[in-house]
Short mmCIF file of C-alpha atoms in Angstrom, two decimals:
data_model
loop_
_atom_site.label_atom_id
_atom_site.label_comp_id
_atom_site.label_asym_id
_atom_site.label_seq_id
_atom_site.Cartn_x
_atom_site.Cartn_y
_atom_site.Cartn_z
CA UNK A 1 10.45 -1.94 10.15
CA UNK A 2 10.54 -1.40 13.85
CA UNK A 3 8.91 2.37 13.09
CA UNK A 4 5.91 1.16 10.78
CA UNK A 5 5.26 -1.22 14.05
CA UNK A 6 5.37 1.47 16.71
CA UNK A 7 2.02 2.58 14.81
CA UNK A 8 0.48 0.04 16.17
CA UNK A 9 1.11 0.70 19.58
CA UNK A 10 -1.79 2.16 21.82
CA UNK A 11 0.02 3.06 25.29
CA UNK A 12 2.26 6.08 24.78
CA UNK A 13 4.71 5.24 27.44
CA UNK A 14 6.00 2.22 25.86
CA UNK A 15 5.57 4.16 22.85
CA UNK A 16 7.58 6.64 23.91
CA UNK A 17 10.14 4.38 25.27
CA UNK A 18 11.31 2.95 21.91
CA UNK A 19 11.29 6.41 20.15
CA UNK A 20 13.63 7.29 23.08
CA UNK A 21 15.91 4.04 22.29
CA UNK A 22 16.36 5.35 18.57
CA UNK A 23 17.04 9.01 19.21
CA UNK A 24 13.69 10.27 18.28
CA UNK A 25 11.18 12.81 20.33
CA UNK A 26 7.44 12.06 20.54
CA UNK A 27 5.71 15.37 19.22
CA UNK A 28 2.42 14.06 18.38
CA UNK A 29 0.35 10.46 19.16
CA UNK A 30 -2.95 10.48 17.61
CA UNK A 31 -4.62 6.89 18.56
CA UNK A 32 -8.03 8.14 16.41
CA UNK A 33 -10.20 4.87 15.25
CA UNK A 34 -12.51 5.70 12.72
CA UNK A 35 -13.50 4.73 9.47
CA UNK A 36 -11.65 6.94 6.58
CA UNK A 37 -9.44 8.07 9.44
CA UNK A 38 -5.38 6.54 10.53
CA UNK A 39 -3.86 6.42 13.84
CA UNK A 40 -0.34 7.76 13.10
CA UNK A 41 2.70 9.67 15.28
CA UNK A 42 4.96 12.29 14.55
CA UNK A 43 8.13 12.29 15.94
CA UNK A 44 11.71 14.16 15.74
CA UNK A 45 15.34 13.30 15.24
CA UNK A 46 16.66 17.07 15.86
CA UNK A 47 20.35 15.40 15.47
CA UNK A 48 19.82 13.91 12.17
CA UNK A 49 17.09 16.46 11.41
CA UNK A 50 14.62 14.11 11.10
CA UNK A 51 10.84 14.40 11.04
CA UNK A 52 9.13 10.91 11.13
CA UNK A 53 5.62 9.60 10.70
CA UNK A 54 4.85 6.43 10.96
CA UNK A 55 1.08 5.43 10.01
CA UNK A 56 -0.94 2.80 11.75
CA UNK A 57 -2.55 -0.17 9.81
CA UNK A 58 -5.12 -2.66 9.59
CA UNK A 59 -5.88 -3.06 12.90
CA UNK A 60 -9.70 -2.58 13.52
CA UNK A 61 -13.61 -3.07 12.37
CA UNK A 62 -13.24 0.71 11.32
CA UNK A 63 -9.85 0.25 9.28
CA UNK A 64 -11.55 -2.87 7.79
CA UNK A 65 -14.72 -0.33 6.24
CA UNK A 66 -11.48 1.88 4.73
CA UNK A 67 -9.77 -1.12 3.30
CA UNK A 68 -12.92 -2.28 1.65
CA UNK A 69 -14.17 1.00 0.00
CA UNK A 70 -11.38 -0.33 -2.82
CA UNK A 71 -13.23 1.53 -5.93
CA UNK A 72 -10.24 3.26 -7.79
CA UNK A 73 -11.63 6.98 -8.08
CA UNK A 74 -9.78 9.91 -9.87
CA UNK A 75 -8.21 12.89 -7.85
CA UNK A 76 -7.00 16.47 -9.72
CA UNK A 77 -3.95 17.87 -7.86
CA UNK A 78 -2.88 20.85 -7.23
CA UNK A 79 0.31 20.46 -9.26
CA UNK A 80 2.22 17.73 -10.61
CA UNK A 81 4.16 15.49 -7.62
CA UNK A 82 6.92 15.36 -9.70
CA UNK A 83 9.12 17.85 -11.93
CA UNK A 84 9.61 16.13 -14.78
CA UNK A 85 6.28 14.67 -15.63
CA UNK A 86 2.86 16.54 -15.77
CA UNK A 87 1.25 14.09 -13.52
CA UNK A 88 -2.10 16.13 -12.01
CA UNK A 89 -4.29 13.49 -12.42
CA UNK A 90 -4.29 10.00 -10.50
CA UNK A 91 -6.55 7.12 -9.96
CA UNK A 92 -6.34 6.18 -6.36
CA UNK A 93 -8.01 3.32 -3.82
CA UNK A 94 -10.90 5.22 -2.51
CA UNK A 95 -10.98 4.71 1.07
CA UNK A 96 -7.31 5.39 1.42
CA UNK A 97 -7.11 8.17 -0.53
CA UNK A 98 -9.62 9.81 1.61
CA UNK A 99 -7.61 8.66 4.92
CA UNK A 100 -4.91 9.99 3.27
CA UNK A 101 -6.63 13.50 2.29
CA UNK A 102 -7.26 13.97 5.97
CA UNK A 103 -3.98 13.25 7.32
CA UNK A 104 -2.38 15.46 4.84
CA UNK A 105 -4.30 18.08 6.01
CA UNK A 106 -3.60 17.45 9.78
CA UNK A 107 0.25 17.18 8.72
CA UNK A 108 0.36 21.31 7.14
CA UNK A 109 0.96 22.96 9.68
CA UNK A 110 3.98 20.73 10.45
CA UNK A 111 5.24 20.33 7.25
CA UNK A 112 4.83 24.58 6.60
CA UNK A 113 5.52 26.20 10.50
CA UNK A 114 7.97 23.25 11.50
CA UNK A 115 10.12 21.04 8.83
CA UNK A 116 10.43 23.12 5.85
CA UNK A 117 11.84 26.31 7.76
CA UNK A 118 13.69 24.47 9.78
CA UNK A 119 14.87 21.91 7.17
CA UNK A 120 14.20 19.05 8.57
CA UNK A 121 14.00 15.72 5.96
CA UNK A 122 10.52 14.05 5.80
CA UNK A 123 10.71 10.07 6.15
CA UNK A 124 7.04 8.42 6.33
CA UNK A 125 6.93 4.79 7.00
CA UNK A 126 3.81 2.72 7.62
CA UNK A 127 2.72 -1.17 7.30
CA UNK A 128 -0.50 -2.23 5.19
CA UNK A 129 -3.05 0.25 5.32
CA UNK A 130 -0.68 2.87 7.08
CA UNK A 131 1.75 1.87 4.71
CA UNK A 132 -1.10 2.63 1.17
CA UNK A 133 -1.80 6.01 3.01
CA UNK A 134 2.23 6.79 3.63
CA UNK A 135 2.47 6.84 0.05
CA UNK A 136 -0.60 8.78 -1.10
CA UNK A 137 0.59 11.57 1.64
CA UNK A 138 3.59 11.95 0.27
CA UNK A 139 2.22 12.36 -3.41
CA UNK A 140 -0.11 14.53 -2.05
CA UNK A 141 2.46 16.92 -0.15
CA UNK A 142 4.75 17.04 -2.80
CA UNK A 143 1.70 18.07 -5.18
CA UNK A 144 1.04 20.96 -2.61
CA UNK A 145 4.14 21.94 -1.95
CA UNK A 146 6.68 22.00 -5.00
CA UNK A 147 9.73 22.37 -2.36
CA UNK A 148 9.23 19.03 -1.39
CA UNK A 149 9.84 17.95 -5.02
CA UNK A 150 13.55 18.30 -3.98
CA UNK A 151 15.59 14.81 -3.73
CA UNK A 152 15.43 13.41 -0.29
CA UNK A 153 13.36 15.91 1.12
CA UNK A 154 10.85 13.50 1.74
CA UNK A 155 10.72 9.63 2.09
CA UNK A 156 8.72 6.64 2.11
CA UNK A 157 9.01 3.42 3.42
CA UNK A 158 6.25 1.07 2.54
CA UNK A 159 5.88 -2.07 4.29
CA UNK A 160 3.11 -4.65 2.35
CA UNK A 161 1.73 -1.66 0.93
CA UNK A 162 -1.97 -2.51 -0.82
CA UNK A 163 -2.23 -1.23 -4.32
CA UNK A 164 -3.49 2.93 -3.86
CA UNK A 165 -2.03 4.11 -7.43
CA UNK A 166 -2.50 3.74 -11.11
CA UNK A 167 0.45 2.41 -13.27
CA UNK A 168 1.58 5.63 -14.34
CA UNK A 169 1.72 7.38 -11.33
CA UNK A 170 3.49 4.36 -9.26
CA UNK A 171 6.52 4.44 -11.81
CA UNK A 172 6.80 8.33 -10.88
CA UNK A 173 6.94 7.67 -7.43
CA UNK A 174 10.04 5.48 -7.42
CA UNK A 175 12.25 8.38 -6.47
CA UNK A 176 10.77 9.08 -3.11
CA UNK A 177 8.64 5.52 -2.47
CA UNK A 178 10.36 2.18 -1.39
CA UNK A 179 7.77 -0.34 -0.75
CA UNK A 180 8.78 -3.90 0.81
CA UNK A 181 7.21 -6.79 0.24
CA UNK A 182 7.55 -10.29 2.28
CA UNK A 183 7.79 -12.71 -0.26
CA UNK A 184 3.96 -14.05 -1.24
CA UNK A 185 2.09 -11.50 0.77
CA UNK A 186 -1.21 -11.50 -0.36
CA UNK A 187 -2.06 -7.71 0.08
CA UNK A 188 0.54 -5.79 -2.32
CA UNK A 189 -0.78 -7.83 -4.83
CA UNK A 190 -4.75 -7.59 -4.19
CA UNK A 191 -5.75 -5.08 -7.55
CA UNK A 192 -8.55 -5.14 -9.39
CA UNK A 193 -6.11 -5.96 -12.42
CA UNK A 194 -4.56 -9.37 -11.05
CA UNK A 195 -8.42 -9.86 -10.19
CA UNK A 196 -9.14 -9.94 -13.82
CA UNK A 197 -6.36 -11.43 -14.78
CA UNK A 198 -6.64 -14.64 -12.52
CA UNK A 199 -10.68 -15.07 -13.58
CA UNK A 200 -9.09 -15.07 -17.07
CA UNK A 201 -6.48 -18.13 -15.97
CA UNK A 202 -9.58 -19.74 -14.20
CA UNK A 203 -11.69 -19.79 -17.45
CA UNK A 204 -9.11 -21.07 -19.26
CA UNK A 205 -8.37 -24.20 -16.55
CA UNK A 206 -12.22 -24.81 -16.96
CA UNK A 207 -12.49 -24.73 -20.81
CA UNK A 208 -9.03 -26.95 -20.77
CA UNK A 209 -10.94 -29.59 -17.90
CA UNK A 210 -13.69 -29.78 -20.10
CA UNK A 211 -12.07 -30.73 -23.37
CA UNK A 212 -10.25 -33.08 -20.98
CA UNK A 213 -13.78 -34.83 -19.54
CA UNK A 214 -12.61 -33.98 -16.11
CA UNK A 215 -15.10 -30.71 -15.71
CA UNK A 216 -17.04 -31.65 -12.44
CA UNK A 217 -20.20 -31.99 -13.48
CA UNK A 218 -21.38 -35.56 -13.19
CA UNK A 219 -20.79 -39.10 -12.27
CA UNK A 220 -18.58 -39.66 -14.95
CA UNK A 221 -16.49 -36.51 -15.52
CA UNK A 222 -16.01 -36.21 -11.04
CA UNK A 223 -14.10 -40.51 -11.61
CA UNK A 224 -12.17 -38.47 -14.77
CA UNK A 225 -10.99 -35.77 -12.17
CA UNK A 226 -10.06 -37.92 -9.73
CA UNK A 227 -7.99 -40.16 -12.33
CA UNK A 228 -6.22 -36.95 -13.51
CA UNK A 229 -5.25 -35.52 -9.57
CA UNK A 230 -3.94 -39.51 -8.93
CA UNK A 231 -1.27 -39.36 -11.99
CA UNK A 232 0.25 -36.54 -9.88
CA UNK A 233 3.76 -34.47 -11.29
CA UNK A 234 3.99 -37.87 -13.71
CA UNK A 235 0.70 -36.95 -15.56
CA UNK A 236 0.24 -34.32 -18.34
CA UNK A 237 -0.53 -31.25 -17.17
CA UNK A 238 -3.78 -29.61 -17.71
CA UNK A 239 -1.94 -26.23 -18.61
CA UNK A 240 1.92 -25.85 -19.66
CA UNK A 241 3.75 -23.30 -18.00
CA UNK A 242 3.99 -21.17 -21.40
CA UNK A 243 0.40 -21.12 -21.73
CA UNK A 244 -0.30 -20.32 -18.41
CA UNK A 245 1.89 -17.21 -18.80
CA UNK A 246 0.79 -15.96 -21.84
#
């Protein structure tokens, strides 16, 4: 936890300070704020062989515009991310996925010239919207380079990650992805799916109010709603519970 919230952190001395406290060595701070662009740090464990990168979140008007360019668009890989499955195609959050593009592309030259030869392990950890682009780095390394297919050779821990993948492609990912979420956060569960799904249970409540007379809509049906809200938990319920599941 404690590495996806160094992200956050703008003054490198104090950054630097708690890297020191957990054995790591800052190699790279990169504070950019931009839309379609992530703040993120690479740092270096050479006793554990280590290579971490933790990715910056929500924290700004400009990671705001990424967040909210949420259309799910398709991206061909290279190869498949993982060995068993011919996964070259994924749908992907659209504004992440291009945040994610660009930090992939800034991360090469590490990944190739640095942790591969000298066989360091990968671990990527971010929070939110550093957390979203952790994962779709590490799909998109592992599609680039097939070595990192191997088990633990890179790592993800995602902290309140926002939906970034289709269904298919998330269930490949469990080998190498460990998202974390608090409970009733909000954000991990902000897709376009559960969207749909609770207009659907909204409908329903209003078709199942009107049969009832308590549909807001006049004199008489607003006293009916008010009559139904003061039975409280000893009135009938507009909805069971097995309805409202199904």
């Amino acid at each position: 936890v404690d590495c996806a919230l160094w992200a956050y952190l703008r003054d490198t001395k104090a950054f630097q300070a708690n890297l020191d406290q957990a054995g790591f060595t800052l190699l790279k701070h990169d504070k950019v704020d931009e839309p379609g662009l992530v703040a993120h740090f690479i740092a270096l464990d050479s006793k554990a062989k280590v290579a971490l990168i933790g990715v910056k979140g929500s924290s700004s008007i400009e990671d705001l515009l990424t967040d909210c360019c949420c259309a799910a668009v398709t991206e061909r890989l290279e190869n498949s991310f993982v060995q068993d499955q011919n996964l070259t195609e994924i749908h992907c959050h659209e504004g992440i996925l291009i945040s994610a593009k660009q930090l992939c592309q800034d991360l090469m030259p590490f990944v190739k010239d640095l942790f591969l030869p000298l066989e360091y392990k990968i671990l990527l950890c971010g929070h939110s919207l550093g957390a979203g682009a952790a994962n779709l780095v590490a799909v998109l390394l592992r599609s680039k380079i097939p070595a990192l297919q191997q088990k633990n050779c890179i790592q993800v821990k995602a902290f309140a990650s926002p939906p970034v993948l289709d269904h298919e492609a998330s269930l490949a990912c469990k080998g190498f992805i460990d998202t974390i979420v608090n409970n009733s956060d909000v954000i991990p569960r902000c897709s376009m799916a559960n969207m749909a799904v609770f207009l659907e249970c909204l409908r329903i409540l209003q078709e199942k109010l009107k049969e009832k007379g308590c549909y807001v809509n006049d004199g008489k049906s607003f006293k009916a709603f008010l009559q139904q809200l003061r039975e409280g938990k000893k009135g009938e319920m507009i909805m069971s519970t097995d309805k409202a599941f199904q």
